[in-house]
C-alpha cells in the first residue's frame, strides 16, 4: 500500500473525506484485508490516544492562570493616558515635533555649507590644482613665519 | 483629518524656508575687490650683480624667506600692485616667462593661476582673510637659468585694504 492510500485511510477515520470519497474508502476497506487491518490499527491508536492523554495540571487554578495572561495583555491594548495638556497644545506639539526634526536635518545638511561661506578660514591652507602632468608641486605651511609655500617642480 | 492637513502644510512651509535659506547661504556673495602686491624674487647665494637694477627685498619678508629657505640673498626682480575687482580676472606679467592670473573666487578666497612660459602650470586658492592678516602666499621653484637658484612669486595683501 502506498503512502497516499494510507493517508486517505487516515482521513476517512478522522471523518475528513467528502461523502463520496468516504464511501469509496469504506468499500475498499471491506474488500481489501490489508486496508482493513490498517484501519483497525489506526482506529485502535486513535482510541488509545484519546482515552489516555496525560492531564497537565496547572500550578494555579485555571481562572487565575488566564487572569495573569489577561493582565499582561491589558496595558498594551489600553489607550495612553492623557498627560493633562490642553488640546491646543497637543496640536502644536504634533506640528512642532516633526518640524523640529526637519530643522535638525537641514542644519546637519546645510550647516557646513553655510559655515564655509560665511566664516572665512584663518588657516592659510591653499588648494592647489596642477593641470599639467609634467608639473608637480608640494605645499608647505609655515605657521611661525606666516607663509604658505607652493613649490612647483618642473620635470 | 484637518490636523493632518495643517501638519503637512506646516512641514512644507518649513522645508521651503530652509531650502531658501540654504540657497541664499550657498550662493557666493558678490566680492568687492582687493588690493594686492605681487613680487617676483630671485633667491641666490651669489651677490647682487653690479649692473643689476634689482631692489633689495623688504627686510621682514627677507627674514621670513631666510627662515624657511636655504638661500642667503633675495632680490626683488619685479613688483606689481594689483587692484583686483570683485568680479573679473586680472592678468599680471611678472617677467617674460612668468604671468599670473588672479580673481576672487568669492569674497573669502583668492584664486591665482601661474603661467610659466605661456603654459598654465598651477592654480592655487588662498584665504583672503589670511592674506590681510599678514600671511604670505608664495609660489616658488627652481631657477632653470641658473642651477641652484630659485624664483619666488610672493603675493601679499596690505592690511588696510578690505574686500
Short mmCIF file of C-alpha atoms in Angstrom, two decimals:
data_model
loop_
_atom_site.label_atom_id
_atom_site.label_comp_id
_atom_site.label_asym_id
_atom_site.label_seq_id
_atom_site.Cartn_x
_atom_site.Cartn_y
_atom_site.Cartn_z
CA UNK A 1 0.00 0.00 0.00
CA UNK A 2 1.44 3.33 -0.92
CA UNK A 3 1.68 6.31 1.38
CA UNK A 4 -1.13 8.19 -0.37
CA UNK A 5 -3.52 5.31 0.30
CA UNK A 6 -2.50 5.26 3.98
CA UNK A 7 -3.17 8.98 4.27
CA UNK A 8 -6.56 8.55 2.60
CA UNK A 9 -7.43 5.82 5.07
CA UNK A 10 -6.39 8.05 7.99
CA UNK A 11 -8.53 10.88 6.62
CA UNK A 12 -11.53 8.51 6.39
CA UNK A 13 -11.07 7.51 10.01
CA UNK A 14 -10.86 11.16 11.04
CA UNK A 15 -14.04 12.00 9.11
CA UNK A 16 -12.27 14.38 6.79
CA UNK A 17 -13.38 12.89 3.48
CA UNK A 18 -16.39 14.06 1.49
CA UNK A 19 -19.33 11.64 1.38
CA UNK A 20 -18.38 10.19 -1.98
CA UNK A 21 -14.78 9.65 -1.01
CA UNK A 22 -15.74 8.16 2.36
CA UNK A 23 -18.00 5.60 0.67
CA UNK A 24 -15.22 4.61 -1.72
CA UNK A 25 -12.75 4.09 1.11
CA UNK A 26 -15.31 2.16 3.15
CA UNK A 27 -15.89 -0.19 0.22
CA UNK A 28 -12.16 -0.55 -0.25
CA UNK A 29 -11.65 -1.47 3.42
CA UNK A 30 -14.45 -4.05 3.09
CA UNK A 31 -12.82 -5.87 0.22
CA UNK A 32 -9.09 -5.35 0.97
CA UNK A 33 -7.78 -7.25 4.05
CA UNK A 34 -4.64 -5.13 4.20
CA UNK A 35 -6.64 -1.94 4.26
CA UNK A 36 -8.98 -3.38 6.88
CA UNK A 37 -6.03 -4.34 9.09
CA UNK A 38 -4.51 -0.88 8.80
CA UNK A 39 -7.86 0.75 9.52
CA UNK A 40 -8.23 -1.33 12.68
CA UNK A 41 -4.71 -0.43 13.79
CA UNK A 42 -5.15 3.27 13.17
CA UNK A 43 -8.50 3.24 14.90
CA UNK A 44 -7.07 1.50 17.94
CA UNK A 45 -4.24 4.02 18.14
CA UNK A 46 -6.67 6.91 17.93
CA UNK A 47 -8.82 5.48 20.71
CA UNK A 48 -5.81 4.87 22.91
CA UNK A 49 -4.52 8.42 22.47
CA UNK A 50 -7.91 9.98 23.15
CA UNK A 51 -8.53 7.96 26.23
CA UNK A 52 -5.09 8.21 27.77
CA UNK A 53 -3.97 11.79 27.17
CA UNK A 54 -1.99 12.88 30.23
CA UNK A 55 -3.54 15.70 32.14
CA UNK A 56 -1.26 18.67 32.66
CA UNK A 57 -2.02 20.24 35.97
CA UNK A 58 -1.51 24.00 36.15
CA UNK A 59 0.41 25.31 39.15
CA UNK A 60 -2.55 27.54 39.87
CA UNK A 61 -6.21 27.48 39.09
CA UNK A 62 -7.35 27.89 35.52
CA UNK A 63 -9.07 31.19 36.27
CA UNK A 64 -6.02 32.66 37.98
CA UNK A 65 -3.72 31.48 35.18
CA UNK A 66 -5.78 33.12 32.50
CA UNK A 67 -6.29 36.27 34.52
CA UNK A 68 -2.49 36.68 34.66
CA UNK A 69 -2.31 36.46 30.89
CA UNK A 70 -5.14 38.93 30.62
CA UNK A 71 -3.35 41.39 32.90
CA UNK A 72 -0.19 41.14 30.77
CA UNK A 73 -2.14 41.90 27.64
CA UNK A 74 -4.28 44.67 29.08
CA UNK A 75 -1.69 47.60 29.20
CA UNK A 76 -0.74 47.12 25.51
CA UNK A 77 -4.35 47.50 24.45
CA UNK A 78 -5.34 50.33 26.73
CA UNK A 79 -5.10 53.83 25.26
CA UNK A 80 -2.28 56.08 26.51
CA UNK A 81 -3.46 58.08 29.44
CA UNK A 82 -3.90 61.79 28.86
CA UNK A 83 -0.98 63.88 30.05
CA UNK A 84 -3.16 66.67 31.06
CA UNK A 85 -2.09 69.01 28.20
CA UNK A 86 -4.68 71.25 26.68
CA UNK A 87 -5.97 70.20 23.27
CA UNK A 88 -4.50 73.25 21.51
CA UNK A 89 -1.05 72.48 22.90
CA UNK A 90 -1.27 68.87 21.85
CA UNK A 91 -1.95 70.09 18.32
CA UNK A 92 1.14 72.32 18.34
CA UNK A 93 3.31 69.55 19.74
CA UNK A 94 2.22 67.30 16.91
CA UNK A 95 3.27 70.00 14.45
CA UNK A 96 6.48 71.09 16.16
CA UNK A 97 7.96 67.66 16.71
CA UNK A 98 8.33 66.76 13.01
CA UNK A 99 9.18 70.37 12.20
CA UNK A 100 11.96 70.22 14.74
CA UNK A 101 13.29 67.06 13.17
CA UNK A 102 13.26 68.80 9.79
CA UNK A 103 15.16 71.75 11.21
CA UNK A 104 17.83 69.49 12.69
CA UNK A 105 18.18 67.62 9.41
CA UNK A 106 18.51 70.86 7.48
CA UNK A 107 21.16 72.12 9.89
CA UNK A 108 23.11 68.92 9.51
CA UNK A 109 22.88 69.02 5.74
CA UNK A 110 23.41 72.70 5.07
CA UNK A 111 25.28 73.83 8.16
CA UNK A 112 28.77 73.05 6.88
CA UNK A 113 28.00 74.78 3.58
CA UNK A 114 26.82 77.93 5.35
CA UNK A 115 29.82 77.93 7.65
CA UNK A 116 32.27 77.61 4.81
CA UNK A 117 30.77 80.60 3.05
CA UNK A 118 30.21 82.93 5.97
CA UNK A 119 33.22 82.26 8.10
CA UNK A 120 36.43 82.76 6.19
CA UNK A 121 39.03 80.34 7.35
CA UNK A 122 42.01 81.80 9.08
CA UNK A 123 44.10 78.87 8.05
CA UNK A 124 46.35 79.63 5.14
CA UNK A 125 45.91 76.21 3.63
CA UNK A 126 45.92 76.65 -0.09
CA UNK A 127 44.11 74.41 -2.52
CA UNK A 128 46.28 73.55 -5.45
CA UNK A 129 45.46 72.29 -8.91
CA UNK A 130 48.03 71.02 -11.35
CA UNK A 131 46.70 70.86 -14.88
CA UNK A 132 49.92 69.57 -16.42
CA UNK A 133 51.33 66.11 -15.90
CA UNK A 134 54.96 67.23 -16.08
CA UNK A 135 54.50 69.79 -13.35
CA UNK A 136 54.05 68.72 -9.79
CA UNK A 137 54.05 70.64 -6.58
CA UNK A 138 54.05 70.36 -2.88
CA UNK A 139 52.55 72.74 -0.40
CA UNK A 140 54.17 73.81 2.80
CA UNK A 141 52.65 75.93 5.56
CA UNK A 142 54.92 77.75 7.94
CA UNK A 143 52.81 78.94 10.82
CA UNK A 144 55.75 80.55 12.56
CA UNK A 145 56.63 82.68 9.54
CA UNK A 146 53.03 83.16 8.40
CA UNK A 147 53.71 81.78 4.98
CA UNK A 148 52.18 79.28 2.60
CA UNK A 149 54.63 77.99 0.04
CA UNK A 150 53.71 76.11 -3.09
CA UNK A 151 56.87 74.71 -4.59
CA UNK A 152 56.48 73.99 -8.27
CA UNK A 153 58.54 71.19 -9.78
CA UNK A 154 59.02 71.17 -13.49
CA UNK A 155 60.44 67.98 -14.90
CA UNK B 1 -8.06 64.80 9.28
CA UNK B 2 -7.79 68.58 9.45
CA UNK B 3 -4.86 68.42 11.84
CA UNK B 4 -3.01 66.14 9.44
CA UNK B 5 -3.52 68.70 6.65
CA UNK B 6 -2.26 71.53 8.83
CA UNK B 7 0.71 69.43 9.88
CA UNK B 8 1.57 68.71 6.30
CA UNK B 9 1.20 72.36 5.33
CA UNK B 10 3.43 73.38 8.20
CA UNK B 11 6.12 70.93 7.20
CA UNK B 12 6.05 72.04 3.59
CA UNK B 13 6.34 75.68 4.67
CA UNK B 14 9.31 74.94 6.92
CA UNK B 15 11.01 72.88 4.26
CA UNK B 16 10.61 75.73 1.80
CA UNK B 17 12.09 78.19 4.28
CA UNK B 18 15.14 76.07 4.85
CA UNK B 19 15.75 75.42 1.18
CA UNK B 20 15.56 79.14 0.53
CA UNK B 21 17.93 79.89 3.39
CA UNK B 22 20.36 77.22 2.24
CA UNK B 23 20.36 78.52 -1.32
CA UNK B 24 20.93 82.05 -0.11
CA UNK B 25 23.73 80.86 2.09
CA UNK B 26 25.24 78.69 -0.57
CA UNK B 27 25.23 81.30 -3.27
CA UNK B 28 28.55 83.03 -3.43
CA UNK B 29 28.48 86.58 -2.18
CA UNK B 30 29.48 89.31 -4.59
CA UNK B 31 33.04 90.24 -3.67
CA UNK B 32 34.05 93.88 -3.55
CA UNK B 33 37.62 93.93 -4.84
CA UNK B 34 41.00 93.53 -3.24
CA UNK B 35 44.34 95.34 -3.26
CA UNK B 36 47.29 93.02 -3.65
CA UNK B 37 51.00 93.17 -4.24
CA UNK B 38 52.90 90.59 -6.26
CA UNK B 39 56.68 90.41 -6.14
CA UNK B 40 58.99 88.33 -8.29
CA UNK B 41 62.01 87.45 -6.21
CA UNK B 42 65.27 85.74 -7.02
CA UNK B 43 66.81 83.56 -4.37
CA UNK B 44 70.54 83.01 -4.61
CA UNK B 45 73.72 82.63 -2.63
CA UNK B 46 75.50 84.95 -5.02
CA UNK B 47 75.95 88.62 -4.51
CA UNK B 48 73.88 91.05 -6.46
CA UNK B 49 75.34 91.67 -9.92
CA UNK B 50 76.91 95.12 -10.15
CA UNK B 51 74.91 96.34 -13.10
CA UNK B 52 71.65 94.83 -11.95
CA UNK B 53 68.73 97.07 -11.11
CA UNK B 54 67.25 94.66 -8.66
CA UNK B 55 65.89 96.09 -5.46
CA UNK B 56 66.54 94.79 -2.02
CA UNK B 57 63.61 92.88 -0.67
CA UNK B 58 61.69 94.18 2.30
CA UNK B 59 63.69 93.08 5.39
CA UNK B 60 60.68 91.46 7.06
CA UNK B 61 59.93 89.34 4.05
CA UNK B 62 63.59 88.60 3.57
CA UNK B 63 63.83 87.38 7.12
CA UNK B 64 60.84 85.10 6.63
CA UNK B 65 62.30 83.64 3.46
CA UNK B 66 65.65 83.07 5.13
CA UNK B 67 63.94 81.24 7.96
CA UNK B 68 62.30 78.84 5.56
CA UNK B 69 64.68 78.59 2.61
CA UNK B 70 68.37 77.96 2.31
CA UNK B 71 69.44 80.92 0.17
CA UNK B 72 71.32 83.82 1.63
CA UNK B 73 70.15 86.58 -0.67
CA UNK B 74 66.79 87.51 -2.05
CA UNK B 75 66.37 90.20 -4.68
CA UNK B 76 63.18 91.75 -5.93
CA UNK B 77 63.17 91.43 -9.70
CA UNK B 78 59.77 92.95 -10.23
CA UNK B 79 56.86 94.16 -8.16
CA UNK B 80 53.30 94.91 -9.21
CA UNK B 81 50.43 96.45 -7.34
CA UNK B 82 47.17 94.82 -8.30
CA UNK B 83 43.72 96.27 -7.83
CA UNK B 84 41.64 93.16 -8.15
CA UNK B 85 37.99 93.77 -8.97
CA UNK B 86 35.26 91.93 -7.13
CA UNK B 87 34.17 90.29 -10.34
CA UNK B 88 36.54 89.58 -13.14
CA UNK B 89 40.07 88.45 -13.66
CA UNK B 90 43.34 90.36 -13.65
CA UNK B 91 46.40 89.24 -15.58
CA UNK B 92 49.80 90.38 -14.42
CA UNK B 93 53.08 89.77 -16.22
CA UNK B 94 55.87 89.42 -13.70
CA UNK B 95 58.54 88.55 -16.26
CA UNK B 96 58.74 87.40 -19.87
CA UNK B 97 58.34 83.86 -18.60
CA UNK B 98 56.01 84.36 -15.67
CA UNK B 99 52.44 85.51 -15.72
CA UNK B 100 49.76 85.49 -13.05
CA UNK B 101 46.02 85.45 -13.44
CA UNK B 102 44.14 86.48 -10.32
CA UNK B 103 40.48 86.56 -9.41
CA UNK B 104 38.30 86.49 -6.34
CA UNK B 105 36.52 83.14 -6.38
CA UNK B 106 34.32 84.56 -3.63
CA UNK B 107 34.76 87.31 -1.06
CA UNK B 108 36.84 84.98 1.10
CA UNK B 109 39.00 83.24 -1.48
CA UNK B 110 41.68 84.47 -3.83
CA UNK B 111 42.42 82.26 -6.82
CA UNK B 112 45.78 82.56 -8.53
CA UNK B 113 46.83 80.87 -11.74
CA UNK B 114 50.50 80.68 -12.57
CA UNK B 115 51.57 80.63 -16.20
CA UNK B 116 55.15 79.65 -16.94
CA UNK B 117 56.43 80.28 -20.45
CA UNK B 118 52.87 80.58 -21.66
CA UNK B 119 51.69 77.31 -20.10
CA UNK B 120 49.19 77.17 -17.30
CA UNK B 121 51.26 75.50 -14.62
CA UNK B 122 49.40 75.82 -11.35
CA UNK B 123 46.27 77.12 -9.69
CA UNK B 124 46.00 77.74 -6.04
CA UNK B 125 43.43 79.30 -3.74
CA UNK B 126 44.20 81.29 -0.66
CA UNK B 127 42.15 82.74 2.13
CA UNK B 128 41.74 86.50 1.72
CA UNK B 129 41.50 86.99 5.44
CA UNK B 130 44.79 85.16 5.98
CA UNK B 131 46.47 87.41 3.45
CA UNK B 132 45.08 90.52 5.08
CA UNK B 133 46.39 89.32 8.41
CA UNK B 134 49.90 89.29 7.05
CA UNK B 135 50.12 85.81 5.60
CA UNK B 136 52.37 85.45 2.58
CA UNK B 137 51.32 83.31 -0.37
CA UNK B 138 54.47 82.12 -2.07
CA UNK B 139 54.87 80.29 -5.34
CA UNK B 140 58.39 79.09 -5.88
CA UNK B 141 60.51 76.82 -7.99
CA UNK B 142 64.00 76.10 -9.23
CA UNK B 143 65.59 78.68 -11.47
CA UNK B 144 66.03 77.00 -14.84
CA UNK B 145 68.54 79.60 -15.96
CA UNK B 146 70.88 79.22 -13.04
CA UNK B 147 71.37 75.94 -11.29
CA UNK B 148 70.94 76.13 -7.54
CA UNK B 149 68.98 79.36 -7.50
CA UNK B 150 65.26 79.75 -7.12
CA UNK B 151 62.45 82.06 -8.11
CA UNK B 152 59.65 83.19 -5.87
CA UNK B 153 56.38 84.94 -6.52
CA UNK B 154 55.19 86.47 -3.28
CA UNK B 155 51.62 87.68 -3.01
CA UNK B 156 50.63 89.89 -0.14
CA UNK B 157 47.62 91.99 0.76
CA UNK B 158 48.08 95.21 2.68
CA UNK B 159 46.21 95.05 5.99
CA UNK B 160 44.33 98.26 5.37
CA UNK B 161 42.75 97.04 2.15
CA UNK B 162 39.45 95.32 2.60
CA UNK B 163 37.34 93.42 0.11
#
